[in-house]
C-alpha cells in the first residue's frame, strides 16, 4: 500500500490510509521491517478539517513520540504531524516557487505553517526578506525553531490571522504565496492590498481539469475592481479521483 513518510534517515514517521483493524498490525510490521528508519506508524482517522487543516492520526505501532526532523532540499523541518499541517509531497513545488523568486524581492507566505515555503525560498533564492504569517500557535513555535535550525536571518514570523496581518503591509510585497487550496481565493483582496504594482500572487486550489475556467471566472469576480493577468497554471498533486491541487500565478497590473 502507498503511504507518506515524514522525517529523515535517522527517524521517520509513516502515515497510512485507514485500514481494517485486523490488518493494521500486519501492515505496520511490514512497513517497519522494510524501512528501518520508520519508528512509528500513524493511520489517518479523519479528513483534514478546521482552521489549522489538521486530521486525526491514530498511532497503530511504534513510538508515541511523533516529533521528527524532515529533510528536504537541504532544509530541515522540525514538526509533529499530529499537531501541525505538513505535506512532504510538496517538496518539488516548493523548489519551483523558489526558482521564480527574483533577487531582492520581498515575499510573503500566507498560511505559512512550520515554514517550509519560506525556508526553502530563503535557502534557495536571493529574496531580500520573507514574511511568514501563520495562525496556529504550535506551527508558529516550530516555524521559529526551524529558522534557527536552518540558520536563516531574513525571515520574519507573524502569529496572526491573514486578514489582520495584511493590514500592516499596504503595497509592500513583490510576491505572495497562498498555499491554502480550500480557501485561498477568499483572501485575494487581502493579498492585493499587500502587493506592489506588477506583483505576483501564487494561488492554490483544488479542481477537476475541466473546471479550471470556472476557477478563473471566480478569481475574476473576486478581483473585479483590479486589473489582473493570468501568468501560469501548474498542476501540483493529485488530491482525489479526478481532482488535483493546482497553482495559478496572477499578476496585478
mmCIF file of C-alpha atoms in Angstrom:
data_model
loop_
_atom_site.group_PDB
_atom_site.id
_atom_site.type_symbol
_atom_site.label_atom_id
_atom_site.label_comp_id
_atom_site.label_asym_id
_atom_site.label_seq_id
_atom_site.Cartn_x
_atom_site.Cartn_y
_atom_site.Cartn_z
ATOM 1 C CA UNK A 1 0.000 0.000 0.000
ATOM 2 C CA UNK A 2 1.086 3.595 -0.504
ATOM 3 C CA UNK A 3 1.992 5.789 2.451
ATOM 4 C CA UNK A 4 3.667 9.084 3.279
ATOM 5 C CA UNK A 5 6.982 9.269 5.090
ATOM 6 C CA UNK A 6 7.894 12.331 7.130
ATOM 7 C CA UNK A 7 11.360 12.518 8.657
ATOM 8 C CA UNK A 8 14.938 11.546 7.875
ATOM 9 C CA UNK A 9 17.236 8.536 7.644
ATOM 10 C CA UNK A 10 17.622 8.629 11.418
ATOM 11 C CA UNK A 11 13.932 8.791 12.328
ATOM 12 C CA UNK A 12 10.758 8.899 10.276
ATOM 13 C CA UNK A 13 7.026 8.505 10.762
ATOM 14 C CA UNK A 14 4.829 6.740 8.195
ATOM 15 C CA UNK A 15 1.235 7.835 7.638
ATOM 16 C CA UNK A 16 -1.107 5.278 6.085
ATOM 17 C CA UNK A 17 -4.700 5.442 4.899
ATOM 18 C CA UNK A 18 -7.421 3.925 7.068
ATOM 19 C CA UNK A 19 -7.428 0.099 7.062
ATOM 20 C CA UNK A 20 -9.455 -2.563 8.845
ATOM 21 C CA UNK A 21 -8.431 -3.182 12.431
ATOM 22 C CA UNK A 22 -7.474 -6.812 11.788
ATOM 23 C CA UNK A 23 -4.882 -5.750 9.177
ATOM 24 C CA UNK A 24 -3.279 -2.790 10.962
ATOM 25 C CA UNK A 25 -0.551 -4.561 12.933
ATOM 26 C CA UNK A 26 0.465 -6.710 9.974
ATOM 27 C CA UNK A 27 0.760 -3.690 7.655
ATOM 28 C CA UNK A 28 2.662 -1.684 10.268
ATOM 29 C CA UNK A 29 5.060 -4.561 10.934
ATOM 30 C CA UNK A 30 5.779 -4.989 7.216
ATOM 31 C CA UNK A 31 6.463 -1.273 6.699
ATOM 32 C CA UNK A 32 8.806 -1.079 9.690
ATOM 33 C CA UNK A 33 10.590 -4.253 8.600
ATOM 34 C CA UNK A 34 11.349 -2.780 5.169
ATOM 35 C CA UNK A 35 12.143 0.747 6.413
ATOM 36 C CA UNK A 36 14.367 0.633 9.484
ATOM 37 C CA UNK A 37 14.264 4.415 9.917
ATOM 38 C CA UNK A 38 10.492 4.398 10.453
ATOM 39 C CA UNK A 39 9.898 4.469 14.194
ATOM 40 C CA UNK A 40 6.132 4.918 14.234
ATOM 41 C CA UNK A 41 3.074 4.245 12.083
ATOM 42 C CA UNK A 42 0.150 6.649 12.098
ATOM 43 C CA UNK A 43 -3.192 5.925 10.441
ATOM 44 C CA UNK A 44 -5.480 8.612 9.035
ATOM 45 C CA UNK A 45 -8.613 8.692 11.205
ATOM 46 C CA UNK A 46 -10.379 11.717 9.686
ATOM 47 C CA UNK A 47 -10.284 14.142 6.811
ATOM 48 C CA UNK A 48 -8.421 17.416 7.217
ATOM 49 C CA UNK A 49 -10.651 19.978 8.879
ATOM 50 C CA UNK A 50 -10.691 23.158 10.914
ATOM 51 C CA UNK A 51 -8.731 26.386 10.532
ATOM 52 C CA UNK A 52 -5.427 24.571 11.109
ATOM 53 C CA UNK A 53 -6.059 21.915 8.385
ATOM 54 C CA UNK A 54 -5.419 19.047 10.800
ATOM 55 C CA UNK A 55 -6.668 15.482 10.641
ATOM 56 C CA UNK A 56 -6.883 12.923 13.408
ATOM 57 C CA UNK A 57 -3.991 10.465 13.275
ATOM 58 C CA UNK A 58 -4.074 7.229 15.250
ATOM 59 C CA UNK A 59 -0.839 5.583 16.369
ATOM 60 C CA UNK A 60 -1.013 1.901 15.447
ATOM 61 C CA UNK A 61 2.608 0.903 16.029
ATOM 62 C CA UNK A 62 5.914 2.224 17.323
ATOM 63 C CA UNK A 63 6.970 5.238 19.358
ATOM 64 C CA UNK A 64 4.445 7.634 20.872
ATOM 65 C CA UNK A 65 6.915 10.448 20.209
ATOM 66 C CA UNK A 66 5.797 11.565 16.752
ATOM 67 C CA UNK A 67 8.036 14.628 16.514
ATOM 68 C CA UNK A 68 10.559 14.323 13.672
ATOM 69 C CA UNK A 69 13.004 16.383 11.641
ATOM 70 C CA UNK A 70 12.050 16.206 7.969
ATOM 71 C CA UNK A 71 14.873 16.857 5.491
ATOM 72 C CA UNK A 72 14.125 18.368 2.090
ATOM 73 C CA UNK A 73 16.237 20.297 -0.436
ATOM 74 C CA UNK A 74 18.978 20.770 2.126
ATOM 75 C CA UNK A 75 16.496 22.223 4.634
ATOM 76 C CA UNK A 76 15.439 20.752 7.978
ATOM 77 C CA UNK A 77 11.918 20.984 9.380
ATOM 78 C CA UNK A 78 11.157 20.029 12.960
ATOM 79 C CA UNK A 79 7.470 19.163 13.340
ATOM 80 C CA UNK A 80 4.861 16.827 14.757
ATOM 81 C CA UNK A 81 2.358 15.740 12.067
ATOM 82 C CA UNK A 82 -0.252 15.158 14.792
ATOM 83 C CA UNK A 83 -0.165 18.851 15.727
ATOM 84 C CA UNK A 84 0.597 20.779 12.526
ATOM 85 C CA UNK A 85 -0.083 20.593 8.799
ATOM 86 C CA UNK A 86 2.828 19.499 6.639
ATOM 87 C CA UNK A 87 2.933 17.810 3.242
ATOM 88 C CA UNK A 88 6.173 16.010 2.331
ATOM 89 C CA UNK A 89 4.831 15.550 -1.207
ATOM 90 C CA UNK A 90 5.117 19.263 -1.981
ATOM 91 C CA UNK A 91 8.910 19.457 -1.935
ATOM 92 C CA UNK A 92 9.129 19.787 -5.726
ATOM 93 C CA UNK A 93 6.555 22.580 -5.695
ATOM 94 C CA UNK A 94 8.486 24.482 -3.037
ATOM 95 C CA UNK A 95 11.562 24.377 -5.269
ATOM 96 C CA UNK A 96 9.517 25.544 -8.258
ATOM 97 C CA UNK A 97 8.452 28.599 -6.311
ATOM 98 C CA UNK A 98 11.982 29.326 -5.079
ATOM 99 C CA UNK A 99 13.179 29.301 -8.689
ATOM 100 C CA UNK A 100 10.667 32.023 -9.571
ATOM 101 C CA UNK A 101 11.946 34.450 -6.949
ATOM 102 C CA UNK A 102 13.994 37.327 -8.319
ATOM 103 C CA UNK A 103 16.935 38.838 -6.474
ATOM 104 C CA UNK A 104 15.904 41.431 -3.912
ATOM 105 C CA UNK A 105 12.215 40.505 -3.789
ATOM 106 C CA UNK A 106 10.162 40.953 -0.645
ATOM 107 C CA UNK A 107 7.974 37.835 -0.334
ATOM 108 C CA UNK A 108 5.007 36.994 1.877
ATOM 109 C CA UNK A 109 3.962 33.449 2.711
ATOM 110 C CA UNK A 110 0.335 33.452 3.874
ATOM 111 C CA UNK A 111 -0.752 30.363 5.870
ATOM 112 C CA UNK A 112 2.938 29.628 6.407
ATOM 113 C CA UNK A 113 2.675 26.578 8.705
ATOM 114 C CA UNK A 114 6.020 25.399 10.081
ATOM 115 C CA UNK A 115 7.777 27.442 7.394
ATOM 116 C CA UNK A 116 8.535 25.062 4.505
ATOM 117 C CA UNK A 117 7.900 27.540 1.665
ATOM 118 C CA UNK A 118 9.533 30.447 3.491
ATOM 119 C CA UNK A 119 12.625 28.467 4.472
ATOM 120 C CA UNK A 120 13.156 26.864 1.050
ATOM 121 C CA UNK A 121 12.826 30.319 -0.531
ATOM 122 C CA UNK A 122 15.334 31.751 1.949
ATOM 123 C CA UNK A 123 17.832 28.955 1.257
ATOM 124 C CA UNK A 124 17.362 28.595 -2.494
ATOM 125 C CA UNK A 125 16.751 32.145 -3.727
ATOM 126 C CA UNK A 126 18.089 35.663 -3.316
ATOM 127 C CA UNK A 127 14.931 37.100 -1.809
ATOM 128 C CA UNK A 128 15.638 40.147 0.337
ATOM 129 C CA UNK A 129 13.155 39.115 3.027
ATOM 130 C CA UNK A 130 10.304 36.681 3.588
ATOM 131 C CA UNK A 131 7.366 37.377 5.903
ATOM 132 C CA UNK A 132 5.557 34.247 7.099
ATOM 133 C CA UNK A 133 2.034 34.634 8.508
ATOM 134 C CA UNK A 134 0.554 31.736 10.473
ATOM 135 C CA UNK A 135 -2.340 31.437 12.924
ATOM 136 C CA UNK A 136 -1.644 28.084 14.594
ATOM 137 C CA UNK A 137 0.481 28.812 17.709
ATOM 138 C CA UNK A 138 2.088 25.352 17.636
ATOM 139 C CA UNK A 139 3.044 25.782 13.971
ATOM 140 C CA UNK A 140 4.493 29.217 14.792
ATOM 141 C CA UNK A 141 6.616 27.654 17.534
ATOM 142 C CA UNK A 142 8.008 25.099 15.098
ATOM 143 C CA UNK A 143 8.445 27.772 12.402
ATOM 144 C CA UNK A 144 10.680 29.817 14.710
ATOM 145 C CA UNK A 145 12.670 26.722 15.701
ATOM 146 C CA UNK A 146 13.117 25.828 12.032
ATOM 147 C CA UNK A 147 14.506 29.266 11.247
ATOM 148 C CA UNK A 148 17.142 28.665 13.930
ATOM 149 C CA UNK A 149 17.719 25.100 12.761
ATOM 150 C CA UNK A 150 18.463 26.322 9.237
ATOM 151 C CA UNK A 151 20.449 29.383 10.392
ATOM 152 C CA UNK A 152 18.313 31.829 8.440
ATOM 153 C CA UNK A 153 18.369 35.582 9.039
ATOM 154 C CA UNK A 154 15.890 37.024 6.526
ATOM 155 C CA UNK A 155 12.539 35.577 7.668
ATOM 156 C CA UNK A 156 10.017 37.387 9.868
ATOM 157 C CA UNK A 157 7.317 35.268 11.532
ATOM 158 C CA UNK A 158 3.960 36.806 12.379
ATOM 159 C CA UNK A 159 1.458 34.902 14.516
ATOM 160 C CA UNK A 160 -1.836 36.198 13.211
ATOM 161 C CA UNK A 161 -4.832 35.642 11.010
ATOM 162 C CA UNK A 162 -4.030 36.713 7.437
ATOM 163 C CA UNK A 163 -6.885 39.237 7.344
ATOM 164 C CA UNK A 164 -5.464 41.106 10.336
ATOM 165 C CA UNK A 165 -1.787 40.816 9.414
ATOM 166 C CA UNK A 166 -2.347 42.001 5.840
ATOM 167 C CA UNK A 167 -3.489 45.410 7.087
ATOM 168 C CA UNK A 168 0.057 46.099 8.329
ATOM 169 C CA UNK A 169 1.677 45.730 4.889
ATOM 170 C CA UNK A 170 -0.010 48.033 2.350
ATOM 171 C CA UNK A 171 1.630 47.674 -1.089
ATOM 172 C CA UNK A 172 4.705 46.044 0.438
ATOM 173 C CA UNK A 173 5.380 42.738 -1.321
ATOM 174 C CA UNK A 174 6.688 41.757 -4.734
ATOM 175 C CA UNK A 175 5.234 38.259 -4.402
ATOM 176 C CA UNK A 176 2.678 36.497 -2.185
ATOM 177 C CA UNK A 177 2.130 32.763 -1.691
ATOM 178 C CA UNK A 178 -1.320 31.473 -0.747
ATOM 179 C CA UNK A 179 -0.939 27.702 -0.158
ATOM 180 C CA UNK A 180 -4.399 27.141 1.330
ATOM 181 C CA UNK A 181 -6.226 25.409 -1.519
ATOM 182 C CA UNK A 182 -9.548 25.136 0.317
ATOM 183 C CA UNK A 183 -9.938 28.891 0.859
ATOM 184 C CA UNK A 184 -7.083 30.876 -0.711
ATOM 185 C CA UNK A 185 -9.332 32.554 -3.293
ATOM 186 C CA UNK A 186 -11.356 34.086 -0.451
ATOM 187 C CA UNK A 187 -8.240 36.002 0.680
ATOM 188 C CA UNK A 188 -7.354 37.524 -2.687
ATOM 189 C CA UNK A 189 -8.408 41.042 -1.699
ATOM 190 C CA UNK A 190 -6.097 40.935 1.329
ATOM 191 C CA UNK A 191 -3.237 39.813 -0.908
ATOM 192 C CA UNK A 192 -3.907 42.517 -3.486
ATOM 193 C CA UNK A 193 -3.783 45.245 -0.833
ATOM 194 C CA UNK A 194 -0.340 43.998 0.241
ATOM 195 C CA UNK A 195 1.104 43.774 -3.248
ATOM 196 C CA UNK A 196 3.252 46.278 -5.135
ATOM 197 C CA UNK A 197 2.219 47.214 -8.705
ATOM 198 C CA UNK A 198 3.027 44.348 -11.104
ATOM 199 C CA UNK A 199 3.434 41.992 -8.157
ATOM 200 C CA UNK A 200 2.569 38.300 -8.398
ATOM 201 C CA UNK A 201 0.246 36.125 -6.309
ATOM 202 C CA UNK A 202 0.549 32.318 -6.274
ATOM 203 C CA UNK A 203 -2.925 30.938 -5.511
ATOM 204 C CA UNK A 204 -3.536 27.257 -4.759
ATOM 205 C CA UNK A 205 -6.857 25.490 -5.236
ATOM 206 C CA UNK A 206 -8.473 22.091 -5.782
ATOM 207 C CA UNK A 207 -10.214 21.449 -9.089
ATOM 208 C CA UNK A 208 -11.111 18.964 -11.778
ATOM 209 C CA UNK A 209 -9.261 19.625 -15.017
ATOM 210 C CA UNK A 210 -12.430 20.608 -16.876
ATOM 211 C CA UNK A 211 -13.370 23.156 -14.194
ATOM 212 C CA UNK A 212 -10.276 25.376 -14.434
ATOM 213 C CA UNK A 213 -12.120 28.048 -16.424
ATOM 214 C CA UNK A 214 -14.755 28.220 -13.689
ATOM 215 C CA UNK A 215 -11.995 28.851 -11.148
ATOM 216 C CA UNK A 216 -10.600 31.640 -13.316
ATOM 217 C CA UNK A 217 -14.065 33.222 -13.514
ATOM 218 C CA UNK A 218 -14.337 33.039 -9.734
ATOM 219 C CA UNK A 219 -10.959 34.743 -9.386
ATOM 220 C CA UNK A 220 -12.016 37.500 -11.793
ATOM 221 C CA UNK A 221 -15.203 38.060 -9.769
ATOM 222 C CA UNK A 222 -13.185 38.285 -6.545
ATOM 223 C CA UNK A 223 -10.852 40.821 -8.176
ATOM 224 C CA UNK A 224 -13.360 42.705 -10.327
ATOM 225 C CA UNK A 225 -12.023 46.115 -9.271
ATOM 226 C CA UNK A 226 -8.416 45.174 -10.102
ATOM 227 C CA UNK A 227 -6.658 44.546 -13.412
ATOM 228 C CA UNK A 228 -5.136 41.072 -13.350
ATOM 229 C CA UNK A 229 -3.245 38.848 -15.752
ATOM 230 C CA UNK A 230 -3.029 35.047 -15.510
ATOM 231 C CA UNK A 231 0.615 34.072 -15.945
ATOM 232 C CA UNK A 232 0.905 30.341 -15.367
ATOM 233 C CA UNK A 233 -1.036 27.261 -14.304
ATOM 234 C CA UNK A 234 0.724 24.382 -12.552
ATOM 235 C CA UNK A 235 -0.769 21.025 -11.634
ATOM 236 C CA UNK A 236 0.848 20.300 -8.265
ATOM 237 C CA UNK A 237 -0.501 16.989 -6.941
ATOM 238 C CA UNK A 238 -3.406 14.575 -7.266
ATOM 239 C CA UNK A 239 -5.903 15.150 -4.459
ATOM 240 C CA UNK A 240 -8.838 12.806 -5.101
ATOM 241 C CA UNK A 241 -10.111 10.793 -8.072
ATOM 242 C CA UNK A 242 -10.246 13.275 -10.947
ATOM 243 C CA UNK A 243 -9.354 16.197 -8.661
ATOM 244 C CA UNK A 244 -5.951 17.881 -8.482
ATOM 245 C CA UNK A 245 -4.225 20.549 -6.457
ATOM 246 C CA UNK A 246 -3.295 23.418 -8.773
ATOM 247 C CA UNK A 247 -1.386 26.659 -8.540
ATOM 248 C CA UNK A 248 -2.308 29.645 -10.651
ATOM 249 C CA UNK A 249 0.001 32.664 -10.874
ATOM 250 C CA UNK A 250 -1.670 36.066 -11.101
ATOM 251 C CA UNK A 251 -0.021 39.390 -11.841
ATOM 252 C CA UNK A 252 -1.676 42.538 -10.544
ATOM 253 C CA UNK A 253 -1.455 45.290 -13.150
#
